[in-house]
mmCIF file of C-alpha atoms in Angstrom:
data_model
loop_
_atom_site.group_PDB
_atom_site.id
_atom_site.type_symbol
_atom_site.label_atom_id
_atom_site.label_comp_id
_atom_site.label_asym_id
_atom_site.label_seq_id
_atom_site.Cartn_x
_atom_site.Cartn_y
_atom_site.Cartn_z
ATOM 1 C CA MET A 1 89.606 150.150 89.555
ATOM 2 C CA PHE A 2 87.427 147.724 91.497
ATOM 3 C CA LYS A 3 87.764 144.964 88.917
ATOM 4 C CA LYS A 4 91.656 145.472 88.776
ATOM 5 C CA THR A 5 91.958 145.293 92.601
ATOM 6 C CA SER A 6 89.600 142.143 92.711
ATOM 7 C CA LEU A 7 91.861 140.445 90.198
ATOM 8 C CA ILE A 8 94.964 141.221 92.265
ATOM 9 C CA LEU A 9 93.281 139.955 95.374
ATOM 10 C CA LEU A 10 92.072 136.806 93.463
ATOM 11 C CA PHE A 11 95.593 136.155 92.253
ATOM 12 C CA SER A 12 97.094 136.729 95.651
ATOM 13 C CA THR A 13 94.669 134.166 97.198
ATOM 14 C CA VAL A 14 95.410 131.581 94.549
ATOM 15 C CA PHE A 15 99.000 132.203 94.957
ATOM 16 C CA PHE A 16 98.877 131.818 98.785
ATOM 17 C CA SER A 17 96.900 128.616 98.581
ATOM 18 C CA VAL A 18 99.536 127.187 96.130
ATOM 19 C CA GLN A 19 102.301 128.222 98.542
ATOM 20 C CA ALA A 20 100.436 126.899 101.543
ATOM 21 C CA GLN A 21 101.497 123.252 101.009
ATOM 22 C CA GLN A 22 104.828 121.257 100.670
ATOM 23 C CA THR A 23 105.235 118.326 98.410
ATOM 24 C CA ILE A 24 107.542 115.480 99.374
ATOM 25 C CA PRO A 25 108.191 112.819 96.701
ATOM 26 C CA PHE A 26 108.514 109.111 97.743
ATOM 27 C CA ARG A 27 109.265 105.726 96.100
ATOM 28 C CA LEU A 28 107.069 102.754 96.790
ATOM 29 C CA THR A 29 108.887 99.496 96.810
ATOM 30 C CA LYS A 30 107.624 95.979 95.834
ATOM 31 C CA HIS A 31 107.368 95.299 99.513
ATOM 32 C CA ASN A 32 104.982 98.256 100.005
ATOM 33 C CA ASN A 33 107.364 100.386 101.933
ATOM 34 C CA ILE A 34 107.614 104.050 101.416
ATOM 35 C CA ILE A 35 111.281 105.216 100.659
ATOM 36 C CA VAL A 36 112.268 108.935 100.928
ATOM 37 C CA LYS A 37 115.627 110.084 99.537
ATOM 38 C CA THR A 38 117.273 112.321 102.050
ATOM 39 C CA LEU A 39 120.540 114.337 102.759
ATOM 40 C CA VAL A 40 121.495 114.135 106.394
ATOM 41 C CA ASN A 41 123.797 116.975 107.826
ATOM 42 C CA LYS A 42 124.554 117.964 104.324
ATOM 43 C CA LYS A 43 126.942 114.915 103.888
ATOM 44 C CA ASP A 44 125.042 111.640 104.163
ATOM 45 C CA SER A 45 122.748 110.510 101.342
ATOM 46 C CA LEU A 46 120.350 107.951 102.717
ATOM 47 C CA ASP A 47 117.227 106.090 101.665
ATOM 48 C CA LEU A 48 114.957 106.236 104.781
ATOM 49 C CA MET A 49 111.726 104.225 104.975
ATOM 50 C CA PHE A 50 108.657 106.309 106.225
ATOM 51 C CA GLN A 51 107.332 104.806 109.358
ATOM 52 C CA ILE A 52 104.075 106.125 110.329
ATOM 53 C CA ALA A 53 104.233 104.632 113.813
ATOM 54 C CA MET A 54 107.184 106.851 115.024
ATOM 55 C CA GLU A 55 107.983 110.509 115.266
ATOM 56 C CA ASP A 56 111.689 110.794 114.938
ATOM 57 C CA ALA A 57 114.345 108.866 112.861
ATOM 58 C CA ALA A 58 116.652 105.814 112.999
ATOM 59 C CA ILE A 59 119.618 104.244 111.263
ATOM 60 C CA SER A 60 119.577 100.460 110.506
ATOM 61 C CA PRO A 61 122.512 98.168 111.292
ATOM 62 C CA GLU A 62 121.891 96.847 107.802
ATOM 63 C CA LYS A 63 122.282 100.067 106.037
ATOM 64 C CA GLN A 64 123.786 100.026 102.500
ATOM 65 C CA ARG A 65 125.051 103.734 102.590
ATOM 66 C CA LYS A 66 127.359 105.366 104.989
ATOM 67 C CA ALA A 67 125.970 107.531 107.763
ATOM 68 C CA ASP A 68 129.375 108.729 109.120
ATOM 69 C CA HIS A 69 128.142 112.307 109.920
ATOM 70 C CA ILE A 70 125.406 111.266 112.382
ATOM 71 C CA VAL A 71 127.206 111.167 115.757
ATOM 72 C CA PHE A 72 125.514 108.920 118.266
ATOM 73 C CA ASP A 73 126.165 109.018 122.121
ATOM 74 C CA LYS A 74 126.661 106.128 124.413
ATOM 75 C CA ASP A 75 122.892 105.488 124.396
ATOM 76 C CA GLU A 76 122.752 105.341 120.558
ATOM 77 C CA ILE A 77 121.029 108.713 120.425
ATOM 78 C CA SER A 78 121.958 111.646 118.034
ATOM 79 C CA GLU A 79 120.337 114.969 118.529
ATOM 80 C CA ASN A 80 120.123 118.102 116.370
ATOM 81 C CA ASN A 81 120.455 116.706 112.786
ATOM 82 C CA THR A 82 119.361 118.362 109.699
ATOM 83 C CA VAL A 83 117.477 116.360 106.950
ATOM 84 C CA GLN A 84 117.061 117.758 103.598
ATOM 85 C CA ILE A 85 114.426 116.192 101.094
ATOM 86 C CA GLY A 86 114.648 118.253 97.956
ATOM 87 C CA LYS A 87 113.842 121.988 98.852
ATOM 88 C CA LEU A 88 112.482 120.933 102.385
ATOM 89 C CA THR A 89 114.882 121.149 105.193
ATOM 90 C CA LEU A 90 114.119 119.776 108.777
ATOM 91 C CA ASN A 91 116.140 120.911 111.790
ATOM 92 C CA ASN A 92 116.684 119.284 115.090
ATOM 93 C CA VAL A 93 115.801 115.698 113.997
ATOM 94 C CA ARG A 94 116.699 112.995 116.593
ATOM 95 C CA PHE A 95 118.134 109.677 115.288
ATOM 96 C CA THR A 96 118.369 106.394 117.015
ATOM 97 C CA ASP A 97 120.964 103.835 115.985
ATOM 98 C CA ASN A 98 120.603 100.150 115.301
ATOM 99 C CA GLN A 99 116.959 99.914 114.648
ATOM 100 C CA MET A 100 115.723 97.631 111.773
ATOM 101 C CA ALA A 101 114.077 99.224 108.939
ATOM 102 C CA GLY A 102 112.309 97.805 105.748
ATOM 103 C CA HIS A 103 113.775 96.461 102.488
ATOM 104 C CA GLU A 104 115.918 98.907 100.527
ATOM 105 C CA ALA A 105 116.234 101.361 103.437
ATOM 106 C CA ASP A 106 119.197 102.666 105.449
ATOM 107 C CA GLY A 107 116.910 103.690 108.227
ATOM 108 C CA LYS A 108 113.616 105.117 108.794
ATOM 109 C CA ILE A 109 111.963 108.462 109.534
ATOM 110 C CA GLY A 110 108.577 109.300 111.029
ATOM 111 C CA THR A 111 106.049 111.995 111.279
ATOM 112 C CA VAL A 112 108.671 114.527 112.073
ATOM 113 C CA LEU A 113 108.478 115.017 108.299
ATOM 114 C CA PHE A 114 105.248 116.861 108.769
ATOM 115 C CA GLY A 115 106.049 119.265 111.613
ATOM 116 C CA GLY A 116 102.698 118.718 113.390
ATOM 117 C CA LYS A 117 100.729 119.928 110.417
ATOM 118 C CA ALA A 118 98.032 118.161 108.341
ATOM 119 C CA PHE A 119 99.421 115.838 105.818
ATOM 120 C CA LYS A 120 98.420 113.543 103.075
ATOM 121 C CA ILE A 121 99.759 110.214 101.904
ATOM 122 C CA ASP A 122 99.024 110.232 98.157
ATOM 123 C CA TYR A 123 99.720 106.723 96.768
ATOM 124 C CA ASP A 124 98.231 107.650 93.514
ATOM 125 C CA HIS A 125 101.035 110.070 92.810
ATOM 126 C CA ASN A 126 103.820 108.838 95.125
ATOM 127 C CA GLN A 127 103.943 111.903 97.214
ATOM 128 C CA PHE A 128 103.377 113.429 100.765
ATOM 129 C CA ILE A 129 101.644 116.822 100.837
ATOM 130 C CA VAL A 130 102.076 118.832 104.020
ATOM 131 C CA TYR A 131 99.454 121.550 104.701
ATOM 132 C CA ASP A 132 99.707 124.941 106.255
ATOM 133 C CA GLN A 133 95.968 125.321 106.072
ATOM 134 C CA ALA A 134 92.963 122.844 106.567
ATOM 135 C CA PRO A 135 93.084 120.600 103.411
ATOM 136 C CA ASP A 136 90.412 120.022 100.940
ATOM 137 C CA VAL A 137 88.898 116.614 101.795
ATOM 138 C CA LYS A 138 86.122 116.586 99.370
ATOM 139 C CA ASP A 139 85.292 112.968 98.174
ATOM 140 C CA TYR A 140 87.075 111.686 101.223
ATOM 141 C CA GLN A 141 85.455 109.862 104.150
ATOM 142 C CA PRO A 142 86.314 110.815 107.750
ATOM 143 C CA ILE A 143 87.290 108.128 110.166
ATOM 144 C CA VAL A 144 88.061 108.657 113.849
ATOM 145 C CA THR A 145 91.845 108.296 114.789
ATOM 146 C CA LEU A 146 93.337 107.791 118.189
ATOM 147 C CA TYR A 147 96.962 109.019 118.444
ATOM 148 C CA ASP A 148 98.867 107.302 121.256
ATOM 149 C CA HIS A 149 102.518 106.588 121.835
ATOM 150 C CA GLU A 150 103.520 107.870 118.319
ATOM 151 C CA GLY A 151 100.950 105.526 116.765
ATOM 152 C CA PHE A 152 97.699 106.129 114.804
ATOM 153 C CA TYR A 153 94.854 103.790 115.800
ATOM 154 C CA ILE A 154 91.844 103.293 113.658
ATOM 155 C CA VAL A 155 88.742 101.091 114.217
ATOM 156 C CA ALA A 156 87.779 98.396 111.576
ATOM 157 C CA ASP A 157 85.185 95.617 111.439
ATOM 158 C CA ASN A 158 86.492 92.064 110.874
ATOM 159 C CA VAL A 159 84.159 89.532 109.475
ATOM 160 C CA ILE A 160 85.628 86.199 110.690
ATOM 161 C CA ASP A 161 82.787 83.826 111.088
ATOM 162 C CA GLY A 162 79.749 84.083 108.659
ATOM 163 C CA ASP A 163 78.287 87.581 108.816
ATOM 164 C CA LYS A 164 79.267 88.514 112.287
ATOM 165 C CA GLN A 165 81.374 91.617 112.578
ATOM 166 C CA GLN A 166 84.200 91.912 115.221
ATOM 167 C CA GLU A 167 85.258 95.400 115.924
ATOM 168 C CA ALA A 168 88.929 95.878 116.680
ATOM 169 C CA TYR A 169 91.411 98.749 116.968
ATOM 170 C CA PHE A 170 94.511 98.613 114.507
ATOM 171 C CA VAL A 171 97.598 100.684 114.743
ATOM 172 C CA LEU A 172 98.694 101.967 111.290
ATOM 173 C CA GLN A 173 102.182 100.278 110.539
ATOM 174 C CA SER A 174 103.943 101.142 107.370
ATOM 175 C CA GLY A 175 106.897 99.116 108.343
ATOM 176 C CA TYR A 176 104.991 95.854 108.129
ATOM 177 C CA SER A 177 104.759 94.871 104.343
ATOM 178 C CA GLY A 178 101.738 92.612 104.789
ATOM 179 C CA GLY A 179 97.942 93.231 105.503
ATOM 180 C CA LEU A 180 96.631 92.552 108.828
ATOM 181 C CA LEU A 181 98.679 91.277 111.761
ATOM 182 C CA TYR A 182 96.628 90.306 114.798
ATOM 183 C CA SER A 183 97.441 90.600 118.510
ATOM 184 C CA ASN A 184 97.977 87.396 120.406
ATOM 185 C CA ASP A 185 94.903 88.257 122.577
ATOM 186 C CA PHE A 186 92.741 88.801 119.538
ATOM 187 C CA ALA A 187 93.873 85.708 117.769
ATOM 188 C CA ALA A 188 93.248 83.512 120.854
ATOM 189 C CA GLU A 189 89.971 85.062 121.795
ATOM 190 C CA LYS A 190 88.559 84.732 118.348
ATOM 191 C CA GLU A 191 90.178 81.386 117.626
ATOM 192 C CA LEU A 192 91.626 82.467 114.295
ATOM 193 C CA ASP A 193 93.589 79.296 114.125
ATOM 194 C CA LYS A 194 90.147 77.499 113.686
ATOM 195 C CA LYS A 195 88.187 80.065 111.896
ATOM 196 C CA LEU A 196 90.462 81.552 109.229
ATOM 197 C CA LYS A 197 91.507 79.674 106.130
ATOM 198 C CA ILE A 198 95.252 78.991 106.633
ATOM 199 C CA THR A 199 97.599 79.504 103.733
ATOM 200 C CA GLY A 200 100.967 79.256 105.328
ATOM 201 C CA GLU A 201 102.807 78.348 108.505
ATOM 202 C CA LYS A 202 106.364 78.977 109.900
ATOM 203 C CA THR A 203 107.949 77.781 113.211
ATOM 204 C CA LEU A 204 110.830 79.701 114.719
ATOM 205 C CA LYS A 205 112.744 79.225 117.973
ATOM 206 C CA ASN A 206 114.893 81.353 120.066
ATOM 207 C CA SER A 207 118.121 80.425 121.850
ATOM 208 C CA SER A 208 116.181 78.966 124.828
ATOM 209 C CA GLY A 209 114.273 76.650 122.560
ATOM 210 C CA LYS A 210 110.970 78.305 122.966
ATOM 211 C CA SER A 211 108.984 78.323 119.734
ATOM 212 C CA ILE A 212 106.856 80.843 117.954
ATOM 213 C CA ILE A 213 104.548 79.817 115.040
ATOM 214 C CA THR A 214 103.534 82.272 112.515
ATOM 215 C CA LYS A 215 100.404 81.675 110.560
ATOM 216 C CA GLN A 216 99.093 83.402 107.464
ATOM 217 C CA GLY A 217 95.342 83.217 106.891
ATOM 218 C CA ILE A 218 92.632 84.933 104.784
ATOM 219 C CA LEU A 219 90.111 87.127 106.553
ATOM 220 C CA PRO A 220 86.781 87.028 104.531
ATOM 221 C CA PHE A 221 85.938 90.777 104.829
ATOM 222 C CA LEU A 222 87.418 93.793 106.521
ATOM 223 C CA LYS A 223 85.403 97.002 106.671
ATOM 224 C CA VAL A 224 87.176 100.365 107.017
ATOM 225 C CA GLY A 225 84.568 103.135 107.256
ATOM 226 C CA ASN A 226 82.387 102.420 104.290
ATOM 227 C CA SER A 227 85.051 100.603 102.248
ATOM 228 C CA VAL A 228 84.950 96.820 102.315
ATOM 229 C CA LEU A 229 88.047 94.694 101.445
ATOM 230 C CA LYS A 230 87.674 91.043 100.596
ATOM 231 C CA ASP A 231 89.727 88.026 101.279
ATOM 232 C CA VAL A 232 92.399 89.996 103.213
ATOM 233 C CA SER A 233 95.817 88.603 104.072
ATOM 234 C CA ALA A 234 95.882 88.205 107.940
ATOM 235 C CA GLY A 235 98.626 87.000 110.094
ATOM 236 C CA PHE A 236 98.948 86.028 113.732
ATOM 237 C CA PHE A 237 101.162 84.069 116.131
ATOM 238 C CA ILE A 238 100.833 80.986 118.275
ATOM 239 C CA GLY A 239 103.312 79.084 120.453
ATOM 240 C CA ASP A 240 105.370 79.824 123.627
ATOM 241 C CA LEU A 241 106.322 83.310 122.690
ATOM 242 C CA LYS A 242 103.580 85.715 122.537
ATOM 243 C CA LYS A 243 104.839 89.305 122.133
ATOM 244 C CA GLN A 244 102.325 90.756 119.702
ATOM 245 C CA THR A 245 100.235 93.166 121.981
ATOM 246 C CA VAL A 246 98.480 95.188 119.230
ATOM 247 C CA ASN A 247 96.778 94.617 115.855
ATOM 248 C CA TYR A 248 98.618 95.975 112.782
ATOM 249 C CA PHE A 249 97.114 97.569 109.785
ATOM 250 C CA GLY A 250 100.130 97.054 107.527
ATOM 251 C CA ALA A 251 101.585 98.575 104.455
ATOM 252 C CA ASP A 252 99.699 96.487 101.990
ATOM 253 C CA LEU A 253 96.398 97.730 103.363
ATOM 254 C CA LEU A 254 97.605 101.367 103.788
ATOM 255 C CA ARG A 255 98.538 101.549 100.042
ATOM 256 C CA ARG A 256 94.930 100.803 99.111
ATOM 257 C CA PHE A 257 93.704 104.281 100.295
ATOM 258 C CA ASN A 258 94.952 107.880 99.939
ATOM 259 C CA TRP A 259 94.941 109.278 103.523
ATOM 260 C CA VAL A 260 94.778 112.843 104.934
ATOM 261 C CA PHE A 261 95.447 113.324 108.558
ATOM 262 C CA ASP A 262 94.437 116.492 110.225
ATOM 263 C CA ALA A 263 96.663 118.528 112.368
ATOM 264 C CA ASP A 264 95.313 117.459 115.694
ATOM 265 C CA ARG A 265 95.593 113.777 114.781
ATOM 266 C CA LYS A 266 91.995 113.109 115.697
ATOM 267 C CA THR A 267 90.551 112.391 112.323
ATOM 268 C CA ALA A 268 91.783 110.784 109.111
ATOM 269 C CA TYR A 269 90.241 110.991 105.770
ATOM 270 C CA ILE A 270 90.281 108.051 103.293
ATOM 271 C CA LYS A 271 89.643 107.532 99.654
ATOM 272 C CA PRO A 272 90.407 104.188 97.716
ATOM 273 C CA SER A 273 93.628 104.526 95.649
ATOM 274 C CA LYS A 274 94.550 102.954 92.455
ATOM 275 C CA TYR A 275 95.931 99.902 94.440
ATOM 276 C CA PHE A 276 92.466 99.098 96.203
ATOM 277 C CA SER A 277 91.725 95.945 94.275
ATOM 278 C CA GLU A 278 95.406 94.770 93.754
ATOM 279 C CA PRO A 279 96.464 91.316 94.701
ATOM 280 C CA TYR A 280 97.579 91.046 98.425
ATOM 281 C CA TYR A 281 101.194 90.822 99.348
ATOM 282 C CA ILE A 282 102.357 87.377 100.431
ATOM 283 C CA ILE A 283 104.607 87.203 103.636
ATOM 284 C CA LYS A 284 107.203 84.621 102.971
#
């Protein structure tokens, strides 16, 4: 009797652990953007780009598919929408209209996908995993995260000049296809225009004739936790218009790790993915 009861309990425990997580498949584009196939309000089939730096959802003015069943008010806000992804149904999702999204996307969706729970971005298997219990993070390295204004910030060490490390905060930005994008203040203070090897440059002007110059360079080393990335693609702006206020850790770098975020958003756990040593994405 004891053995039989033990087996039942063991089976129940295993069954519960299997049921205690939800898997959400995604597609990774050649531009490093994560695309999730959704059905919104049971009518509109939309490809939404996952944006880790936002909580809710949005529709792009450049959408390729119709979003006729999302009703926006005068402030371009739509409340109380349902979003279905396979067997998962999200209720009370807020959409904003006319926000740009990545390539191949009709809009974007943020961390509402995970309902405030711990979650994993698994680039090795093209899936999110949402956990009801504390996830297994064996073989992962913990790094401190700061969650502020819908963004996850991490600290990384930048080797810009020789072997001197410059610590900086980066917001994780899955909507930016490239590697690093530095803030105007960091770029000016560290004289990136002089100290990085520049590989590309483009000048843009607004309607007032003010110019902004985007430059692409190569950062010799970037250290994230105990992992070191070499010859990292890094962009920054110079010119009259200086609107980049934070450093971005873009999608090309995000894909180089598998990520697990705890439910309180204070810790991330990272492990190199199959993309860790892939060539860097070139911003054109």
